[in-house]
Every structure is written in structure tokens, then in C-alpha cells.
Amino acid sequence: MSGWVQLQGVDLHFGAVHALRGIDLRIAAGERVGLIGANGSGKSTLLRVLDGLLKPGAGSVVRDGAMRQAMVFQRPFALRMTALSNVALALWLRGVRWRDAKERALLALGRVGLAAIALRNARTLSGGQLQRLALARAWALGPHVLLLDEPTASLDPHAKREVEALMEEFAESGMTLVFASHNLGQVKRLATRVVYMEQGRILADLPVRAFFDGPLGETSREAELFVKGELG
Ligand SMILES: Nc1ncnc2c1ncn2[C@@H]1O[C@H](COP(=O)(O)OP(=O)(O)OP(=O)(O)O)[C@@H](O)[C@H]1O
């Protein structure tokens, strides 16, 4: 497997908040990485650094320039226009002609099962449909890597399963997945590797089996307590 990104000694502050501390992380193409940790531990910040939206104050981020990434945010936004135009706009902003953008957008909506509501005002979509719209918008860009910030956080069980199924299909088609989640069951289902964060640091980075089946040992005592707390 070739590398997608390598972070070394990454540090990032928001004013007085030390959001990322000495992050060393290498992610290879084809991996499915689940980021877990308490609120405020730095998961979203790390995803934004991986996406290139945030520049660290110190350390290095080296990405394989031949690989494209796309990000799906926790609370997906939609403009007051059709679902189709919402997806097409993302393509148009990257230089695709409007006519082609609309064609590709329709394909993308079909990919996530939303072809039937392509002409609906996106503001009238349910939370689950909106999250799938966000996935279509990301998928339309043809990313090699998909970064997702708590993609099913506010969804009902049915919508959650639909989004998880799409993530699974994307991964099976060869896409690299990096996602933050508070749902440990979801991490077990979808991730092959778990990165546990606490107060801006990575305290455990293990294959999913090793992480959940433990024992994690002294170095990851905090991760063990976190998992027990969440599952207990
Ligand atoms: N734009 C910002 N300005 C100031 N502080 C921020 C900003 N974004 C994040 N922070 C702070 O940085 C720290 C890490 O936040 P981050 O959102 O990365 O955590 P998280 O693990 O994703 O949390 P959650 O599970 O609640 O989404 C927190 O203390 C947060 O308050």
C-alpha cells in the first residue's frame, strides 16, 4: 500500500487552546481509519488538517499530490436550490462546465439513492437525505480519500444504516476512509484501524481488533477506560 498522507510533529493552537499536540500519523491508501475520543479531543481539527483546510502551527503534513480528498462535515449545509444544483455547484466551482456538472450531479445523486428527489429544494430534505446529499457532493468530485466528521451523528437508525452502507460501498470500491465517530459500534463495523485521541494527542493507534479486544496495556490505559465508559 502506498502512503496518502504523513503528519509529523503536528501542533495546532486556537488562541489559548492547544488543539493538536505532536501528532505523528501516516495513512496509507485503502485504509479505513476511525477517529475516536471525547468531545474536544481534536478529531475535527485533525480531519481539517488532513483535508488541508487548517494549517498546523508546527510540524509537517505531506500528502500524495496525485490523490484527491473530499470532506463531509458533521452538519451538512445545503443552499436554497435543488438537490441537483447543490451537487452540480460543487463541480462547477472546480471548473466543470454547468451542463456536464449537472449530468455528473445526477449520476452522483443516483449513486446515493436520491435520483428521485433531484429536483426538490435541498432545504426540504430530511436529515438522512441531507447527509446522503453531502455524500453525493463529495463522491461527485471523484475523491480517492473521503474524510467524514461524525457522518451519522444526528440520524435515526434507518438513515444511519443507509449512510454506513454507502461508506462501506465506497471503501470496497477502493476509497480510503477517515472518519470521526462517537459510535463505537460503527467504528467496529467500518474501520480497520482505530486512532484514539485525548486532549489533542493520539494515545492509541491500532488495528480495530487489537483496539477493541485489548488489553491495551499501560500506554493506552486512557483509551481502555474510554471504551469501557462508552460501552459499559
Ligand atoms: N475554530 C475554533 N476556534 C477556537 N477553538 C476551537 C475551534 N475549533 C476547535 N476548537 C477547540 O479545539 C479543541 C478541539 O476541538 P475539535 O472540534 O477538534 O474536537 P472534537 O474531538 O472533534 O470534538 P467533538 O467530538 O465535540 O466534535 C476544543 O477544545 C475546541 O473547543
PDB file of C-alpha atoms and ligand atoms in Angstrom:
ATOM      1  CA  MET A   1       0.000   0.000   0.000  1.00  0.00           C
ATOM      2  CA  SER A   2       1.272   3.436  -0.856  1.00  0.00           C
ATOM      3  CA  GLY A   3       1.011   6.370   1.518  1.00  0.00           C
ATOM      4  CA  TRP A   4      -1.659   9.044   1.225  1.00  0.00           C
ATOM      5  CA  VAL A   5      -0.562  11.395   3.973  1.00  0.00           C
ATOM      6  CA  GLN A   6       2.116  11.683   6.595  1.00  0.00           C
ATOM      7  CA  LEU A   7       1.950  14.031   9.577  1.00  0.00           C
ATOM      8  CA  GLN A   8       4.983  14.620  11.739  1.00  0.00           C
ATOM      9  CA  GLY A   9       5.026  16.582  14.963  1.00  0.00           C
ATOM     10  CA  VAL A  10       1.853  18.458  14.052  1.00  0.00           C
ATOM     11  CA  ASP A  11       0.856  21.134  16.563  1.00  0.00           C
ATOM     12  CA  LEU A  12      -2.084  23.489  16.285  1.00  0.00           C
ATOM     13  CA  HIS A  13      -3.435  26.219  18.593  1.00  0.00           C
ATOM     14  CA  PHE A  14      -6.727  28.098  18.541  1.00  0.00           C
ATOM     15  CA  GLY A  15      -5.690  31.067  20.668  1.00  0.00           C
ATOM     16  CA  ALA A  16      -5.036  29.584  24.100  1.00  0.00           C
ATOM     17  CA  VAL A  17      -6.463  26.168  23.172  1.00  0.00           C
ATOM     18  CA  HIS A  18      -3.796  23.618  22.274  1.00  0.00           C
ATOM     19  CA  ALA A  19      -5.970  21.559  19.904  1.00  0.00           C
ATOM     20  CA  LEU A  20      -3.338  19.233  18.408  1.00  0.00           C
ATOM     21  CA  ARG A  21      -0.137  18.211  20.173  1.00  0.00           C
ATOM     22  CA  GLY A  22       2.729  16.415  18.485  1.00  0.00           C
ATOM     23  CA  ILE A  23       0.607  14.397  16.067  1.00  0.00           C
ATOM     24  CA  ASP A  24       2.513  11.723  14.138  1.00  0.00           C
ATOM     25  CA  LEU A  25       0.258   9.849  11.742  1.00  0.00           C
ATOM     26  CA  ARG A  26       0.670   8.047   8.449  1.00  0.00           C
ATOM     27  CA  ILE A  27      -2.352   6.921   6.478  1.00  0.00           C
ATOM     28  CA  ALA A  28      -1.979   4.553   3.546  1.00  0.00           C
ATOM     29  CA  ALA A  29      -4.234   4.303   0.520  1.00  0.00           C
ATOM     30  CA  GLY A  30      -7.131   1.922   1.085  1.00  0.00           C
ATOM     31  CA  GLU A  31      -7.190   2.205   4.882  1.00  0.00           C
ATOM     32  CA  ARG A  32     -10.372   2.789   6.886  1.00  0.00           C
ATOM     33  CA  VAL A  33      -9.428   4.834   9.892  1.00  0.00           C
ATOM     34  CA  GLY A  34     -11.886   5.511  12.722  1.00  0.00           C
ATOM     35  CA  LEU A  35     -11.042   8.534  14.891  1.00  0.00           C
ATOM     36  CA  ILE A  36     -12.475   8.348  18.383  1.00  0.00           C
ATOM     37  CA  GLY A  37     -12.157  10.341  21.602  1.00  0.00           C
ATOM     38  CA  ALA A  38     -14.161  12.590  23.906  1.00  0.00           C
ATOM     39  CA  ASN A  39     -15.692  15.915  22.830  1.00  0.00           C
ATOM     40  CA  GLY A  40     -12.959  18.432  22.230  1.00  0.00           C
ATOM     41  CA  SER A  41     -10.164  15.845  21.927  1.00  0.00           C
ATOM     42  CA  GLY A  42      -9.205  17.154  18.480  1.00  0.00           C
ATOM     43  CA  LYS A  43     -10.871  14.813  15.980  1.00  0.00           C
ATOM     44  CA  SER A  44     -12.482  17.516  13.824  1.00  0.00           C
ATOM     45  CA  THR A  45      -9.340  19.601  13.930  1.00  0.00           C
ATOM     46  CA  LEU A  46      -7.268  16.642  12.792  1.00  0.00           C
ATOM     47  CA  LEU A  47      -9.703  15.938   9.924  1.00  0.00           C
ATOM     48  CA  ARG A  48      -9.431  19.584   8.837  1.00  0.00           C
ATOM     49  CA  VAL A  49      -5.651  19.366   8.871  1.00  0.00           C
ATOM     50  CA  LEU A  50      -5.821  16.152   6.817  1.00  0.00           C
ATOM     51  CA  ASP A  51      -8.113  17.924   4.338  1.00  0.00           C
ATOM     52  CA  GLY A  52      -5.784  20.927   4.142  1.00  0.00           C
ATOM     53  CA  LEU A  53      -8.420  23.352   5.482  1.00  0.00           C
ATOM     54  CA  LEU A  54      -6.267  24.123   8.512  1.00  0.00           C
ATOM     55  CA  LYS A  55      -2.512  24.661   8.504  1.00  0.00           C
ATOM     56  CA  PRO A  56      -0.684  23.470  11.597  1.00  0.00           C
ATOM     57  CA  GLY A  57       1.378  25.942  13.607  1.00  0.00           C
ATOM     58  CA  ALA A  58       4.264  23.460  13.684  1.00  0.00           C
ATOM     59  CA  GLY A  59       5.161  20.122  12.140  1.00  0.00           C
ATOM     60  CA  SER A  60       4.744  18.824   8.635  1.00  0.00           C
ATOM     61  CA  VAL A  61       1.911  17.466   6.513  1.00  0.00           C
ATOM     62  CA  VAL A  62       2.975  15.630   3.362  1.00  0.00           C
ATOM     63  CA  ARG A  63       0.239  14.446   1.046  1.00  0.00           C
ATOM     64  CA  ASP A  64       0.440  12.363  -2.141  1.00  0.00           C
ATOM     65  CA  GLY A  65      -0.470  15.060  -4.645  1.00  0.00           C
ATOM     66  CA  ALA A  66      -1.892  12.504  -7.069  1.00  0.00           C
ATOM     67  CA  MET A  67      -4.662  11.629  -4.615  1.00  0.00           C
ATOM     68  CA  ARG A  68      -7.711  13.848  -4.175  1.00  0.00           C
ATOM     69  CA  GLN A  69      -9.623  14.123  -0.912  1.00  0.00           C
ATOM     70  CA  ALA A  70     -13.134  15.320  -0.134  1.00  0.00           C
ATOM     71  CA  MET A  71     -14.716  16.077   3.222  1.00  0.00           C
ATOM     72  CA  VAL A  72     -18.216  15.519   4.569  1.00  0.00           C
ATOM     73  CA  PHE A  73     -18.987  17.727   7.532  1.00  0.00           C
ATOM     74  CA  GLN A  74     -20.913  16.934  10.678  1.00  0.00           C
ATOM     75  CA  ARG A  75     -23.845  19.201   9.861  1.00  0.00           C
ATOM     76  CA  PRO A  76     -24.016  19.254   6.085  1.00  0.00           C
ATOM     77  CA  PHE A  77     -25.111  22.535   4.571  1.00  0.00           C
ATOM     78  CA  ALA A  78     -27.408  22.897   1.599  1.00  0.00           C
ATOM     79  CA  LEU A  79     -28.151  26.005  -0.411  1.00  0.00           C
ATOM     80  CA  ARG A  80     -31.724  27.010  -1.184  1.00  0.00           C
ATOM     81  CA  MET A  81     -31.783  25.361  -4.606  1.00  0.00           C
ATOM     82  CA  THR A  82     -32.476  21.880  -5.947  1.00  0.00           C
ATOM     83  CA  ALA A  83     -30.530  18.887  -4.675  1.00  0.00           C
ATOM     84  CA  LEU A  84     -29.153  18.549  -8.201  1.00  0.00           C
ATOM     85  CA  SER A  85     -27.879  22.133  -8.295  1.00  0.00           C
ATOM     86  CA  ASN A  86     -26.317  21.726  -4.851  1.00  0.00           C
ATOM     87  CA  VAL A  87     -24.160  18.877  -6.158  1.00  0.00           C
ATOM     88  CA  ALA A  88     -23.554  20.477  -9.573  1.00  0.00           C
ATOM     89  CA  LEU A  89     -22.374  23.685  -7.924  1.00  0.00           C
ATOM     90  CA  ALA A  90     -19.567  21.845  -6.120  1.00  0.00           C
ATOM     91  CA  LEU A  91     -18.346  20.601  -9.512  1.00  0.00           C
ATOM     92  CA  TRP A  92     -18.839  23.958 -11.256  1.00  0.00           C
ATOM     93  CA  LEU A  93     -16.761  25.650  -8.560  1.00  0.00           C
ATOM     94  CA  ARG A  94     -13.942  23.302  -9.562  1.00  0.00           C
ATOM     95  CA  GLY A  95     -14.164  24.310 -13.177  1.00  0.00           C
ATOM     96  CA  VAL A  96     -16.594  21.768 -14.624  1.00  0.00           C
ATOM     97  CA  ARG A  97     -18.984  23.254 -17.236  1.00  0.00           C
ATOM     98  CA  TRP A  98     -22.519  23.654 -15.858  1.00  0.00           C
ATOM     99  CA  ARG A  99     -24.086  21.185 -18.318  1.00  0.00           C
ATOM    100  CA  ASP A 100     -21.516  18.495 -17.526  1.00  0.00           C
ATOM    101  CA  ALA A 101     -21.734  19.331 -13.848  1.00  0.00           C
ATOM    102  CA  LYS A 102     -25.472  18.673 -13.857  1.00  0.00           C
ATOM    103  CA  GLU A 103     -25.012  15.339 -15.620  1.00  0.00           C
ATOM    104  CA  ARG A 104     -22.383  14.227 -13.144  1.00  0.00           C
ATOM    105  CA  ALA A 105     -24.504  15.515 -10.270  1.00  0.00           C
ATOM    106  CA  LEU A 106     -27.414  13.367 -11.393  1.00  0.00           C
ATOM    107  CA  LEU A 107     -25.150  10.323 -11.509  1.00  0.00           C
ATOM    108  CA  ALA A 108     -23.924  11.114  -8.014  1.00  0.00           C
ATOM    109  CA  LEU A 109     -27.455  11.516  -6.659  1.00  0.00           C
ATOM    110  CA  GLY A 110     -28.323   8.164  -8.235  1.00  0.00           C
ATOM    111  CA  ARG A 111     -25.268   6.658  -6.539  1.00  0.00           C
ATOM    112  CA  VAL A 112     -26.656   7.568  -3.108  1.00  0.00           C
ATOM    113  CA  GLY A 113     -30.266   6.703  -3.944  1.00  0.00           C
ATOM    114  CA  LEU A 114     -31.524  10.272  -4.279  1.00  0.00           C
ATOM    115  CA  ALA A 115     -32.231  10.441  -8.030  1.00  0.00           C
ATOM    116  CA  ALA A 116     -35.971  10.694  -7.380  1.00  0.00           C
ATOM    117  CA  ILE A 117     -35.625  13.889  -5.369  1.00  0.00           C
ATOM    118  CA  ALA A 118     -33.006  15.547  -7.603  1.00  0.00           C
ATOM    119  CA  LEU A 119     -35.309  18.482  -8.322  1.00  0.00           C
ATOM    120  CA  ARG A 120     -36.530  19.007  -4.773  1.00  0.00           C
ATOM    121  CA  ASN A 121     -35.396  22.084  -2.872  1.00  0.00           C
ATOM    122  CA  ALA A 122     -32.499  20.763  -0.797  1.00  0.00           C
ATOM    123  CA  ARG A 123     -33.718  22.737   2.219  1.00  0.00           C
ATOM    124  CA  THR A 124     -36.773  20.468   2.398  1.00  0.00           C
ATOM    125  CA  LEU A 125     -34.779  17.227   2.693  1.00  0.00           C
ATOM    126  CA  SER A 126     -34.735  15.111   5.841  1.00  0.00           C
ATOM    127  CA  GLY A 127     -31.571  14.813   7.912  1.00  0.00           C
ATOM    128  CA  GLY A 128     -30.777  11.427   6.364  1.00  0.00           C
ATOM    129  CA  GLN A 129     -31.362  12.681   2.831  1.00  0.00           C
ATOM    130  CA  LEU A 130     -29.230  15.740   3.546  1.00  0.00           C
ATOM    131  CA  GLN A 131     -26.376  13.563   4.743  1.00  0.00           C
ATOM    132  CA  ARG A 132     -26.673  11.450   1.568  1.00  0.00           C
ATOM    133  CA  LEU A 133     -26.705  14.667  -0.474  1.00  0.00           C
ATOM    134  CA  ALA A 134     -23.427  15.596   1.228  1.00  0.00           C
ATOM    135  CA  LEU A 135     -22.046  12.150   0.327  1.00  0.00           C
ATOM    136  CA  ALA A 136     -23.173  12.635  -3.293  1.00  0.00           C
ATOM    137  CA  ARG A 137     -21.480  16.045  -3.374  1.00  0.00           C
ATOM    138  CA  ALA A 138     -18.242  14.512  -2.117  1.00  0.00           C
ATOM    139  CA  TRP A 139     -18.490  11.414  -4.348  1.00  0.00           C
ATOM    140  CA  ALA A 140     -19.131  13.555  -7.444  1.00  0.00           C
ATOM    141  CA  LEU A 141     -15.661  15.044  -7.049  1.00  0.00           C
ATOM    142  CA  GLY A 142     -14.150  11.589  -7.591  1.00  0.00           C
ATOM    143  CA  PRO A 143     -12.081  11.560  -4.402  1.00  0.00           C
ATOM    144  CA  HIS A 144      -9.539   8.886  -3.568  1.00  0.00           C
ATOM    145  CA  VAL A 145      -9.926   9.740   0.099  1.00  0.00           C
ATOM    146  CA  LEU A 146     -13.149  10.567   1.914  1.00  0.00           C
ATOM    147  CA  LEU A 147     -12.919  12.404   5.240  1.00  0.00           C
ATOM    148  CA  LEU A 148     -16.094  12.336   7.336  1.00  0.00           C
ATOM    149  CA  ASP A 149     -16.809  14.160  10.569  1.00  0.00           C
ATOM    150  CA  GLU A 150     -19.413  12.230  12.567  1.00  0.00           C
ATOM    151  CA  PRO A 151     -21.386  11.443   9.432  1.00  0.00           C
ATOM    152  CA  THR A 152     -24.323   9.818  11.210  1.00  0.00           C
ATOM    153  CA  ALA A 153     -24.379  11.825  14.445  1.00  0.00           C
ATOM    154  CA  SER A 154     -27.972  13.055  14.314  1.00  0.00           C
ATOM    155  CA  LEU A 155     -29.579  10.371  12.163  1.00  0.00           C
ATOM    156  CA  ASP A 156     -32.224   7.806  13.070  1.00  0.00           C
ATOM    157  CA  PRO A 157     -31.200   4.118  12.915  1.00  0.00           C
ATOM    158  CA  HIS A 158     -32.544   3.611   9.393  1.00  0.00           C
ATOM    159  CA  ALA A 159     -30.788   6.658   7.924  1.00  0.00           C
ATOM    160  CA  LYS A 160     -27.657   5.686   9.873  1.00  0.00           C
ATOM    161  CA  ARG A 161     -27.651   2.254   8.234  1.00  0.00           C
ATOM    162  CA  GLU A 162     -28.068   3.813   4.782  1.00  0.00           C
ATOM    163  CA  VAL A 163     -25.124   6.150   5.285  1.00  0.00           C
ATOM    164  CA  GLU A 164     -22.986   3.338   6.734  1.00  0.00           C
ATOM    165  CA  ALA A 165     -23.854   1.123   3.756  1.00  0.00           C
ATOM    166  CA  LEU A 166     -22.673   3.849   1.377  1.00  0.00           C
ATOM    167  CA  MET A 167     -19.440   4.298   3.321  1.00  0.00           C
ATOM    168  CA  GLU A 168     -18.905   0.540   3.125  1.00  0.00           C
ATOM    169  CA  GLU A 169     -19.530   0.534  -0.636  1.00  0.00           C
ATOM    170  CA  PHE A 170     -17.180   3.471  -1.176  1.00  0.00           C
ATOM    171  CA  ALA A 171     -14.468   1.714   0.825  1.00  0.00           C
ATOM    172  CA  GLU A 172     -14.991  -1.505  -1.111  1.00  0.00           C
ATOM    173  CA  SER A 173     -14.559   0.408  -4.349  1.00  0.00           C
ATOM    174  CA  GLY A 174     -11.081   1.325  -3.129  1.00  0.00           C
ATOM    175  CA  MET A 175     -11.690   4.692  -1.490  1.00  0.00           C
ATOM    176  CA  THR A 176      -9.673   5.497   1.621  1.00  0.00           C
ATOM    177  CA  LEU A 177     -11.929   6.439   4.554  1.00  0.00           C
ATOM    178  CA  VAL A 178     -11.041   8.539   7.576  1.00  0.00           C
ATOM    179  CA  PHE A 179     -13.979   9.245   9.844  1.00  0.00           C
ATOM    180  CA  ALA A 180     -14.617  10.630  13.315  1.00  0.00           C
ATOM    181  CA  SER A 181     -17.347   8.914  15.284  1.00  0.00           C
ATOM    182  CA  HIS A 182     -18.781   8.685  18.781  1.00  0.00           C
ATOM    183  CA  ASN A 183     -20.491   5.461  17.784  1.00  0.00           C
ATOM    184  CA  LEU A 184     -18.097   2.672  18.721  1.00  0.00           C
ATOM    185  CA  GLY A 185     -20.324   0.056  17.073  1.00  0.00           C
ATOM    186  CA  GLN A 186     -19.976   1.981  13.833  1.00  0.00           C
ATOM    187  CA  VAL A 187     -16.201   2.136  14.260  1.00  0.00           C
ATOM    188  CA  LYS A 188     -16.128  -1.649  14.775  1.00  0.00           C
ATOM    189  CA  ARG A 189     -18.260  -2.157  11.666  1.00  0.00           C
ATOM    190  CA  LEU A 190     -16.459   0.211   9.326  1.00  0.00           C
ATOM    191  CA  ALA A 191     -12.902   0.811  10.475  1.00  0.00           C
ATOM    192  CA  THR A 192      -9.872  -1.384  10.041  1.00  0.00           C
ATOM    193  CA  ARG A 193      -7.761   0.887  12.238  1.00  0.00           C
ATOM    194  CA  VAL A 194      -8.628   2.959  15.302  1.00  0.00           C
ATOM    195  CA  VAL A 195      -6.951   6.202  16.320  1.00  0.00           C
ATOM    196  CA  TYR A 196      -7.854   7.257  19.864  1.00  0.00           C
ATOM    197  CA  MET A 197      -7.353  10.932  20.788  1.00  0.00           C
ATOM    198  CA  GLU A 198      -7.326  12.720  24.078  1.00  0.00           C
ATOM    199  CA  GLN A 199      -6.605  16.419  24.629  1.00  0.00           C
ATOM    200  CA  GLY A 200      -5.051  16.865  21.225  1.00  0.00           C
ATOM    201  CA  ARG A 201      -2.822  13.783  21.423  1.00  0.00           C
ATOM    202  CA  ILE A 202      -3.012  10.383  19.810  1.00  0.00           C
ATOM    203  CA  LEU A 203      -2.900   7.913  22.698  1.00  0.00           C
ATOM    204  CA  ALA A 204      -3.601   4.729  20.747  1.00  0.00           C
ATOM    205  CA  ASP A 205      -3.326   3.783  17.085  1.00  0.00           C
ATOM    206  CA  LEU A 206      -4.137   0.125  16.494  1.00  0.00           C
ATOM    207  CA  PRO A 207      -5.859  -2.326  14.155  1.00  0.00           C
ATOM    208  CA  VAL A 208      -9.551  -2.392  15.063  1.00  0.00           C
ATOM    209  CA  ARG A 209      -9.451  -5.917  16.555  1.00  0.00           C
ATOM    210  CA  ALA A 210      -6.452  -5.176  18.731  1.00  0.00           C
ATOM    211  CA  PHE A 211      -8.062  -1.946  19.922  1.00  0.00           C
ATOM    212  CA  PHE A 212     -11.404  -3.367  20.972  1.00  0.00           C
ATOM    213  CA  ASP A 213     -10.299  -6.815  22.050  1.00  0.00           C
ATOM    214  CA  GLY A 214      -7.399  -5.372  24.082  1.00  0.00           C
ATOM    215  CA  PRO A 215      -5.744  -5.461  26.513  1.00  0.00           C
ATOM    216  CA  LEU A 216      -4.387  -2.076  25.526  1.00  0.00           C
ATOM    217  CA  GLY A 217      -1.786  -2.021  28.284  1.00  0.00           C
ATOM    218  CA  GLU A 218      -0.257   0.818  30.254  1.00  0.00           C
ATOM    219  CA  THR A 219       0.312   3.148  27.326  1.00  0.00           C
ATOM    220  CA  SER A 220      -3.342   3.159  26.384  1.00  0.00           C
ATOM    221  CA  ARG A 221      -4.971   2.987  29.806  1.00  0.00           C
ATOM    222  CA  GLU A 222      -6.982   6.105  28.936  1.00  0.00           C
ATOM    223  CA  ALA A 223      -8.259   4.522  25.735  1.00  0.00           C
ATOM    224  CA  GLU A 224      -9.278   1.409  27.655  1.00  0.00           C
ATOM    225  CA  LEU A 225     -11.227   3.479  30.196  1.00  0.00           C
ATOM    226  CA  PHE A 226     -12.854   5.461  27.391  1.00  0.00           C
ATOM    227  CA  VAL A 227     -14.010   2.330  25.585  1.00  0.00           C
ATOM    228  CA  LYS A 228     -15.295   0.786  28.849  1.00  0.00           C
ATOM    229  CA  GLY A 229     -17.142   4.014  29.647  1.00  0.00           C
ATOM    230  CA  GLU A 230     -18.741   4.208  26.223  1.00  0.00           C
ATOM    231  CA  LEU A 231     -19.680   0.551  26.020  1.00  0.00           C
ATOM    232  CA  GLY A 232     -20.260  -0.051  29.726  1.00  0.00           C
TER     233      GLY A 232
HETATM  234  N1  LIG B   1     -12.432  27.423  15.409  1.00  0.00           N
HETATM  235  C1  LIG B   1     -12.087  27.214  16.674  1.00  0.00           C
HETATM  236  N2  LIG B   1     -11.768  28.251  17.492  1.00  0.00           N
HETATM  237  C2  LIG B   1     -11.399  28.044  18.777  1.00  0.00           C
HETATM  238  N3  LIG B   1     -11.307  26.838  19.341  1.00  0.00           N
HETATM  239  C3  LIG B   1     -11.605  25.775  18.591  1.00  0.00           C
HETATM  240  C4  LIG B   1     -12.010  25.907  17.220  1.00  0.00           C
HETATM  241  N4  LIG B   1     -12.245  24.673  16.722  1.00  0.00           N
HETATM  242  C5  LIG B   1     -11.997  23.809  17.728  1.00  0.00           C
HETATM  243  N5  LIG B   1     -11.613  24.465  18.850  1.00  0.00           N
HETATM  244  C6  LIG B   1     -11.218  23.849  20.137  1.00  0.00           C
HETATM  245  O1  LIG B   1     -10.202  22.892  19.854  1.00  0.00           O
HETATM  246  C7  LIG B   1     -10.367  21.714  20.651  1.00  0.00           C
HETATM  247  C8  LIG B   1     -10.543  20.505  19.723  1.00  0.00           C
HETATM  248  O2  LIG B   1     -11.815  20.610  19.075  1.00  0.00           O
HETATM  249  P1  LIG B   1     -12.341  19.582  17.986  1.00  0.00           P
HETATM  250  O3  LIG B   1     -13.587  20.154  17.428  1.00  0.00           O
HETATM  251  O4  LIG B   1     -11.237  19.229  17.077  1.00  0.00           O
HETATM  252  O5  LIG B   1     -12.675  18.317  18.900  1.00  0.00           O
HETATM  253  P2  LIG B   1     -13.528  17.023  18.549  1.00  0.00           P
HETATM  254  O6  LIG B   1     -12.756  15.866  19.102  1.00  0.00           O
HETATM  255  O7  LIG B   1     -13.854  16.999  17.110  1.00  0.00           O
HETATM  256  O8  LIG B   1     -14.841  17.252  19.414  1.00  0.00           O
HETATM  257  P3  LIG B   1     -16.366  16.777  19.156  1.00  0.00           P
HETATM  258  O9  LIG B   1     -16.388  15.313  19.449  1.00  0.00           O
HETATM  259  O10 LIG B   1     -17.123  17.551  20.178  1.00  0.00           O
HETATM  260  O11 LIG B   1     -16.728  17.126  17.756  1.00  0.00           O
HETATM  261  C9  LIG B   1     -11.568  22.000  21.545  1.00  0.00           C
HETATM  262  O12 LIG B   1     -11.092  22.491  22.777  1.00  0.00           O
HETATM  263  C10 LIG B   1     -12.335  23.063  20.795  1.00  0.00           C
HETATM  264  O13 LIG B   1     -13.085  23.866  21.681  1.00  0.00           O
END
